[in-house]
mmCIF file of C-alpha atoms in Angstrom:
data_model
loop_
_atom_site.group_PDB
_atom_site.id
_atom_site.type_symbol
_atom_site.label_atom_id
_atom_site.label_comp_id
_atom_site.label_asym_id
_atom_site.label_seq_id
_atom_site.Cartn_x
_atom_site.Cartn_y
_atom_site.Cartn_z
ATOM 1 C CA UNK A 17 0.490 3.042 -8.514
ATOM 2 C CA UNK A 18 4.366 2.921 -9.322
ATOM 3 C CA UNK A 19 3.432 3.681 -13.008
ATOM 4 C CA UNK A 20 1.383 6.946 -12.109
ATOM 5 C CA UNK A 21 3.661 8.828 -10.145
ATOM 6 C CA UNK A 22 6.584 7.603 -12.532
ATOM 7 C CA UNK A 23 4.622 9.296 -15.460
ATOM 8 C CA UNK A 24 4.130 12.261 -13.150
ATOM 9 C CA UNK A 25 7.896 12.781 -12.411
ATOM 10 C CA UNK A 26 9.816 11.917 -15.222
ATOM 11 C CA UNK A 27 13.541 12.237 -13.026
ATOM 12 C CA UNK A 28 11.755 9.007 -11.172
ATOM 13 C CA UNK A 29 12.595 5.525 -11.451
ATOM 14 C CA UNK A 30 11.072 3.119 -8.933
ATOM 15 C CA UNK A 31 11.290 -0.733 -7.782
ATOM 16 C CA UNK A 32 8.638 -2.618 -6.500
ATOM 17 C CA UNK A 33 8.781 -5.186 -4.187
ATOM 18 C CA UNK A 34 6.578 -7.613 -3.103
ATOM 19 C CA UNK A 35 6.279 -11.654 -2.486
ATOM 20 C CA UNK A 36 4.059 -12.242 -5.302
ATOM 21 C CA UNK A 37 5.579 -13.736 -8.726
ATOM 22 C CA UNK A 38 2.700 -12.372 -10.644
ATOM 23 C CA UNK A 39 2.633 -9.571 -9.388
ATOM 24 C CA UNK A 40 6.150 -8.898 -9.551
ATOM 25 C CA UNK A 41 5.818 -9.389 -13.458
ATOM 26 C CA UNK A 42 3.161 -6.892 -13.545
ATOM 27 C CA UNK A 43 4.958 -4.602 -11.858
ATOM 28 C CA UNK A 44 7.925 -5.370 -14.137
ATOM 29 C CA UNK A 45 6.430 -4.407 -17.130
ATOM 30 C CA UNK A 46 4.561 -1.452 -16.323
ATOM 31 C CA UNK A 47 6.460 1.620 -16.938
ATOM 32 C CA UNK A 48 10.281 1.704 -18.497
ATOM 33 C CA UNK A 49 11.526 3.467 -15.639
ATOM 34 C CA UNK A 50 10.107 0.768 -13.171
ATOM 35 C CA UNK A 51 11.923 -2.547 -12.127
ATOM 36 C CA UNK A 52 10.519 -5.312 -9.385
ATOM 37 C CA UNK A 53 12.223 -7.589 -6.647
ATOM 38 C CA UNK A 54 11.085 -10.571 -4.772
ATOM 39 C CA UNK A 55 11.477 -9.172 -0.756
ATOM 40 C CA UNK A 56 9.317 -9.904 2.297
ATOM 41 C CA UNK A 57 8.479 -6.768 3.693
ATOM 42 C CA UNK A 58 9.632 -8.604 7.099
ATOM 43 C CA UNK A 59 12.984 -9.262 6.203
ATOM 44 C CA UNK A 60 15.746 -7.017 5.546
ATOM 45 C CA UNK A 61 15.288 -4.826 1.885
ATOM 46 C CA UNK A 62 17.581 -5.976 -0.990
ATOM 47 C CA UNK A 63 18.451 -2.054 -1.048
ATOM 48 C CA UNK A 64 21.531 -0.141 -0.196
ATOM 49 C CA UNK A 65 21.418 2.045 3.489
ATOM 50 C CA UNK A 66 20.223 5.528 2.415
ATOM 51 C CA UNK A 67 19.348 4.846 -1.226
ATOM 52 C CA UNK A 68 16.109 5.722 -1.741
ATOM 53 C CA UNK A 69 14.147 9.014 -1.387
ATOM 54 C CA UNK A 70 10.849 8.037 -0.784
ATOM 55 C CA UNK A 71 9.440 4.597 -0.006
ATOM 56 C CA UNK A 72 5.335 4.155 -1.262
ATOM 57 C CA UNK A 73 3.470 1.653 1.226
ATOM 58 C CA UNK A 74 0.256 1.602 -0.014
ATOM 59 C CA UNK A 75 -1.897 -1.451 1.933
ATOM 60 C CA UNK A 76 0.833 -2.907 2.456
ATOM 61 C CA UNK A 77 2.574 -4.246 5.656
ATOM 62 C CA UNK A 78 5.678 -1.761 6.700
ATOM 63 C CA UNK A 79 9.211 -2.623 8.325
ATOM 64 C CA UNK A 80 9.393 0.810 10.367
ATOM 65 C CA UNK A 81 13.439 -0.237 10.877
ATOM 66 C CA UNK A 82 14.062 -1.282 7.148
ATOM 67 C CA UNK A 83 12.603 1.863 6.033
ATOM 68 C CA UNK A 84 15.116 4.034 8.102
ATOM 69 C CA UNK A 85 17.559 2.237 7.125
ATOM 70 C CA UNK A 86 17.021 2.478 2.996
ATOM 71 C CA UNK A 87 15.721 5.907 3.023
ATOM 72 C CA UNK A 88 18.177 8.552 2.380
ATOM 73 C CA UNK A 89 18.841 11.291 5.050
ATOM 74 C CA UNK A 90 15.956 14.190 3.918
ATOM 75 C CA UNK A 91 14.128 10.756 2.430
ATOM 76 C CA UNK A 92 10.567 10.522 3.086
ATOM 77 C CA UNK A 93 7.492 7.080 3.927
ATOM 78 C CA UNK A 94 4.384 7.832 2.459
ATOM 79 C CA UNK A 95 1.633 5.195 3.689
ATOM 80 C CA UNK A 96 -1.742 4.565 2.243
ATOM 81 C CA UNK A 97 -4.327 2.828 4.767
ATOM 82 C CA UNK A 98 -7.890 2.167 3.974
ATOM 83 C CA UNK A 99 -10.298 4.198 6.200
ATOM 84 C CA UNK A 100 -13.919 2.095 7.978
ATOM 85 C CA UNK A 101 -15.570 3.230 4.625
ATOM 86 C CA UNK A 102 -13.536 2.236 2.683
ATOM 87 C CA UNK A 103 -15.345 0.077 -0.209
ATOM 88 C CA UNK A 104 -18.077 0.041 1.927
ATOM 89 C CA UNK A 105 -20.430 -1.371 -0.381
ATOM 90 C CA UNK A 106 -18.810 -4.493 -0.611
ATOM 91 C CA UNK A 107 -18.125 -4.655 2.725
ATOM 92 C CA UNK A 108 -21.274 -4.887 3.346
ATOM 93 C CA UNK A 109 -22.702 -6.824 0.934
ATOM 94 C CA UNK A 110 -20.040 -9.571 1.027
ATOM 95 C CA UNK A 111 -19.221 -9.656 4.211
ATOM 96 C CA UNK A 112 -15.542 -8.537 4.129
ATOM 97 C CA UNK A 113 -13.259 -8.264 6.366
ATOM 98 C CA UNK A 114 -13.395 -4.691 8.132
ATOM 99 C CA UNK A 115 -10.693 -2.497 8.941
ATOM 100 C CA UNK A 116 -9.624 -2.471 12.454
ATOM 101 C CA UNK A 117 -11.288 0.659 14.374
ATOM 102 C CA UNK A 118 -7.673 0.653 15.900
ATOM 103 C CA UNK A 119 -6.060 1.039 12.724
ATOM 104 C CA UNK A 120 -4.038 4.373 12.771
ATOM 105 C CA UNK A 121 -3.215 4.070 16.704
ATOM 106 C CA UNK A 122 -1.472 0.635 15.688
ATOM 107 C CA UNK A 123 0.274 2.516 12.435
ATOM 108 C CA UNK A 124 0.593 5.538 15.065
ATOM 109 C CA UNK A 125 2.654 3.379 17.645
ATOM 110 C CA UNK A 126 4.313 1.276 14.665
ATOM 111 C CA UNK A 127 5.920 4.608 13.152
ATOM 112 C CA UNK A 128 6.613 6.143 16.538
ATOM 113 C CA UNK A 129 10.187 6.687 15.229
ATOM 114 C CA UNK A 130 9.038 9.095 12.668
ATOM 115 C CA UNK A 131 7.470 12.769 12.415
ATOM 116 C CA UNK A 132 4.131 12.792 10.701
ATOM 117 C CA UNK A 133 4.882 15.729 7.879
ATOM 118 C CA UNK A 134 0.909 15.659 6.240
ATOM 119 C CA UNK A 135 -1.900 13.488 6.480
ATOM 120 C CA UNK A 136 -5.146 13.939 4.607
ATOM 121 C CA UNK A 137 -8.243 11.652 3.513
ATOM 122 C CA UNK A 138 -8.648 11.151 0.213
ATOM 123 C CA UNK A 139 -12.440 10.032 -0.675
ATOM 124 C CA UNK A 140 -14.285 9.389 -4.000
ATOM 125 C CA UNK A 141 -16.683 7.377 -5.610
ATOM 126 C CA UNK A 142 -15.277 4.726 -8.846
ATOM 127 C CA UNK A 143 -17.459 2.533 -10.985
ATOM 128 C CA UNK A 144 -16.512 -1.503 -10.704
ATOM 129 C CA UNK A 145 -17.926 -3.833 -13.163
ATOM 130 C CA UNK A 146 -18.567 -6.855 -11.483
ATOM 131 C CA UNK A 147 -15.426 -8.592 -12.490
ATOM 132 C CA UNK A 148 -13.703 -5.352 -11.056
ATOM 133 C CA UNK A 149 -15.017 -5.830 -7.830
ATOM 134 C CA UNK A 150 -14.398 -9.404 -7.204
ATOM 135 C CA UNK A 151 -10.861 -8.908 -8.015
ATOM 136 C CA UNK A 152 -10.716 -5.533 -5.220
ATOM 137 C CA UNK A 153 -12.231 -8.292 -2.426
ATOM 138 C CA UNK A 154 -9.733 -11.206 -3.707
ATOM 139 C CA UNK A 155 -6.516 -8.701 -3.576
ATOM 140 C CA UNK A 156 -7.300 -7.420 -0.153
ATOM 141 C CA UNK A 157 -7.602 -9.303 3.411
ATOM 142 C CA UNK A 158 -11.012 -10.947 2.694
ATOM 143 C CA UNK A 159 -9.577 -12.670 -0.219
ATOM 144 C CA UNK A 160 -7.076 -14.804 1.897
ATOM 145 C CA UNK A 161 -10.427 -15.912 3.848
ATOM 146 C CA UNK A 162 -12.924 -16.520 1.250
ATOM 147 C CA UNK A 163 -13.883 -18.392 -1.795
ATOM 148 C CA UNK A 164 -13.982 -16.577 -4.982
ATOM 149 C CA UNK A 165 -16.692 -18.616 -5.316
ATOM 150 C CA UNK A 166 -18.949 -17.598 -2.788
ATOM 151 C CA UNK A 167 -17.430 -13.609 -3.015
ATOM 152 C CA UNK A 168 -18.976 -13.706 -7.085
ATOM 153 C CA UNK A 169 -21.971 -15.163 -5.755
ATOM 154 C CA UNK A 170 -22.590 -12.227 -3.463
ATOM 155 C CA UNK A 171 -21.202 -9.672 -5.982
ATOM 156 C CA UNK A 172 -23.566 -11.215 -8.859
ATOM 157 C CA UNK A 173 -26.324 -9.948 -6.491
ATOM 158 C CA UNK A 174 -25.116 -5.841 -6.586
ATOM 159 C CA UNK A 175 -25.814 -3.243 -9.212
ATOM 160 C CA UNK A 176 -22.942 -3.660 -12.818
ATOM 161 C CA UNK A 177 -21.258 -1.352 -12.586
ATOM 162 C CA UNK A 178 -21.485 -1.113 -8.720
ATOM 163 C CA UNK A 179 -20.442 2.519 -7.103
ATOM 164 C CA UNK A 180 -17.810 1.928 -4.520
ATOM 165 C CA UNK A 181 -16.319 4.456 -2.255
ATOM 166 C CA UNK A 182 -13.021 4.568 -2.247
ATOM 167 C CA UNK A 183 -11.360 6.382 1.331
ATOM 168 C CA UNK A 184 -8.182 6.446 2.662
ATOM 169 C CA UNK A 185 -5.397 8.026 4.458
ATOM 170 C CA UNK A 186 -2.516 9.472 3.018
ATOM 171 C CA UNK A 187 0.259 10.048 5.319
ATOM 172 C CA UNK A 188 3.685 11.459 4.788
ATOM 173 C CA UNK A 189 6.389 10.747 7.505
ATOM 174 C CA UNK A 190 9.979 11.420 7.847
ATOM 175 C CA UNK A 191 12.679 9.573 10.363
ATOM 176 C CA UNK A 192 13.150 11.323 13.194
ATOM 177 C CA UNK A 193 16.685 9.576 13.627
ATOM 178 C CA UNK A 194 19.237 9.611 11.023
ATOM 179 C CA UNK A 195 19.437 6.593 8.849
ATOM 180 C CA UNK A 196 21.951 3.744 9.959
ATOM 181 C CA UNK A 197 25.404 3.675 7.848
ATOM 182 C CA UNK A 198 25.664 0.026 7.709
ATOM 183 C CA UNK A 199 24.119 -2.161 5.352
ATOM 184 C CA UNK A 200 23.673 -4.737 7.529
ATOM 185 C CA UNK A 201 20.947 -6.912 5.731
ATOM 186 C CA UNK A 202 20.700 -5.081 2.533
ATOM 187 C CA UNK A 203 22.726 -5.153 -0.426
ATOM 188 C CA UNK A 204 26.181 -4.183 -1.185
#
């Protein structure tokens, strides 16, 4: 994702962070302008108070308190959560994990601290080979709760290439109270 918008604005550079080694490397080695860091998203960010101007949290879990902090004073959150038809077809057909009908109240009370600028759903339809689609179910929830075994059993059984929906939320939100001064947790 970090790769995309970093071709789309070349003044960009970007660091991802994440708990995952491999995916770390990945990350690492995907655009010039991009770096990676190990960092919980739980614990406090290895980045400066007010040093960044937008923070991406795409899927991912969010530290509403961290993100104040980092973000620079006009700096902006933009989240990314899957919507209930969201790869539906797999869903379905391998039994997935669903998303939580009480999704965007929880990200709703978790980012009461911040003004919702924009939110839109974004919905299309992608091709996934079957090798494709066993990787979508392994890197989301279901894949911490499943054998890959049994999820490329089920997926063997759909359509190659199978047509998946793809539908989320894209939300933009800015802090509604100034970011802290300190650096209290981050780096110096």
């Amino acid at each position: 994702y970090l790769s995309r918008i970093l071709d789309a604005r070349p003044t960009l550079s970007g660091l991802v962070l994440d708990t995952s080694k491999p995916a770390l490397k990945r990350a690492a080695r995907s655009h010039e302008r991009a770096a990676a860091a190990a960092a919980d998203a739980w614990s406090a960010l290895p980045l400066r108070a007010g040093s960044v101007d937008v923070v991406l949290s795409i899927f991912a879990p969010r530290n509403p308190g961290e993100t104040v902090r980092v973000l620079a004073p006009e700096g902006l959150l933009v989240v990314v959560t899957p919507t209930s038809r969201h790869l539906a077809e797999l869903v379905d057909a391998v039994g997935l994990v669903r998303v939580d009908e009480r999704k965007e109240e929880r990200l709703a009370q978790q980012l009461r601290d911040f003004d919702t600028i924009a939110s839109d759903v974004l919905e299309y339809t992608v091709p996934l080979g079957r090798d494709e689609a066993i990787d979508d179910v392994l890197m989301g929830p279901s894949g911490h709760h499943a054998d890959a075994r049994v999820i490329a059993a089920a997926i063997s059984s759909l359509p190659d290439p199978l047509r998946a929906t793809v539908s989320v939320v894209v939300s933009v939100h800015r802090p509604r109270r100034p970011a802290p001064a300190s650096d209290v947790g981050g780096a110096r």
